[in-house]
CSV table of C-alpha atoms in Angstrom, one decimal:
chain,number,residue,atom,x,y,z
A,1,MET,CA,115.0,93.7,82.0
A,2,GLN,CA,113.6,91.1,78.6
A,3,LYS,CA,111.7,92.4,75.6
A,4,LYS,CA,109.8,90.5,72.7
A,5,VAL,CA,110.9,91.9,69.3
A,6,LYS,CA,109.3,91.4,65.6
A,7,VAL,CA,111.8,91.9,63.0
A,8,LYS,CA,111.0,92.6,59.6
A,9,PRO,CA,114.0,92.8,57.4
A,10,ASN,CA,114.5,94.4,53.9
A,11,SER,CA,112.4,97.6,55.4
A,12,LYS,CA,113.1,100.9,53.0
A,13,GLN,CA,113.6,102.7,57.0
A,14,GLN,CA,115.6,101.1,60.2
A,15,LYS,CA,113.5,102.7,62.8
A,16,ILE,CA,112.1,100.6,66.1
A,17,GLU,CA,108.6,101.3,67.1
A,18,GLU,CA,107.1,99.9,71.0
A,19,GLN,CA,103.5,98.2,70.4
A,20,PRO,CA,100.9,99.0,72.8
A,21,ASP,CA,101.2,95.6,74.7
A,22,GLY,CA,104.6,95.9,75.4
A,23,SER,CA,106.9,94.3,72.7
A,24,LEU,CA,108.7,96.1,69.9
A,25,THR,CA,108.9,95.9,66.0
A,26,ALA,CA,112.1,96.5,64.2
A,27,TYR,CA,112.5,97.3,60.3
A,28,LEU,CA,116.0,97.2,59.4
A,29,LYS,CA,117.3,97.5,56.6
A,30,SER,CA,119.7,94.5,56.4
A,31,PRO,CA,118.8,91.6,54.5
A,32,PRO,CA,118.4,88.3,56.8
A,33,VAL,CA,122.0,87.0,55.6
A,34,ASP,CA,125.0,86.0,57.6
A,35,GLY,CA,123.7,87.7,60.6
A,36,LYS,CA,123.2,90.8,59.4
A,37,ALA,CA,119.8,91.8,60.1
A,38,ASN,CA,120.7,90.2,63.7
A,39,GLU,CA,124.0,92.9,63.9
A,40,GLU,CA,121.9,95.7,63.0
A,41,LEU,CA,118.6,95.1,65.4
A,42,ILE,CA,122.0,94.8,68.2
A,43,LYS,CA,123.1,98.5,67.3
A,44,LEU,CA,119.9,99.6,67.0
A,45,LEU,CA,118.1,98.5,70.6
A,46,ALA,CA,121.7,99.7,71.7
A,47,ASP,CA,121.2,103.2,70.3
A,48,LYS,CA,117.4,103.0,71.7
A,49,PHE,CA,118.6,101.8,75.4
A,50,ASP,CA,121.8,104.2,75.5
A,51,THR,CA,123.5,101.0,76.4
A,52,PRO,CA,126.6,99.5,74.8
A,53,LYS,CA,126.1,96.5,72.1
A,54,SER,CA,127.8,93.6,74.5
A,55,HIS,CA,125.4,94.5,76.9
A,56,ILE,CA,122.3,92.9,74.5
A,57,ARG,CA,122.1,90.1,73.3
A,58,ILE,CA,119.4,87.6,71.9
A,59,LYS,CA,118.3,84.9,74.0
A,60,LEU,CA,115.7,83.3,71.4
A,61,GLY,CA,115.4,83.1,67.5
A,62,LEU,CA,118.4,83.8,65.7
A,63,SER,CA,116.9,82.9,62.5
A,64,SER,CA,113.3,83.8,63.6
A,65,GLN,CA,111.7,87.3,62.9
A,66,GLN,CA,110.3,86.9,66.3
A,67,LYS,CA,113.0,87.6,69.0
A,68,LEU,CA,113.7,87.2,72.8
A,69,ILE,CA,116.2,90.0,73.7
A,70,GLU,CA,118.0,90.0,76.7
A,71,ILE,CA,119.6,93.8,77.8
A,72,ASP,CA,121.7,94.4,81.0
A,73,THR,CA,120.9,97.5,82.2
A,74,ASP,CA,123.0,97.1,85.2
A,75,ILE,CA,125.9,99.8,84.3
């Protein structure tokens, strides 16, 4: 499964909201420095989709706010 995710780092709350178009908006507490926000995003998505962190990868947008995430749900 692939999801488009818009990331908002340095947020006060940590949460994920599903948008009407099926994409996600992730509010992260971490700053976008040294991959910290990406690590937090993967952990948050793993919790949301109840899948191991190793089954989630960022396909596009490693250093962008717009990301394409691939989630392997075939466990």
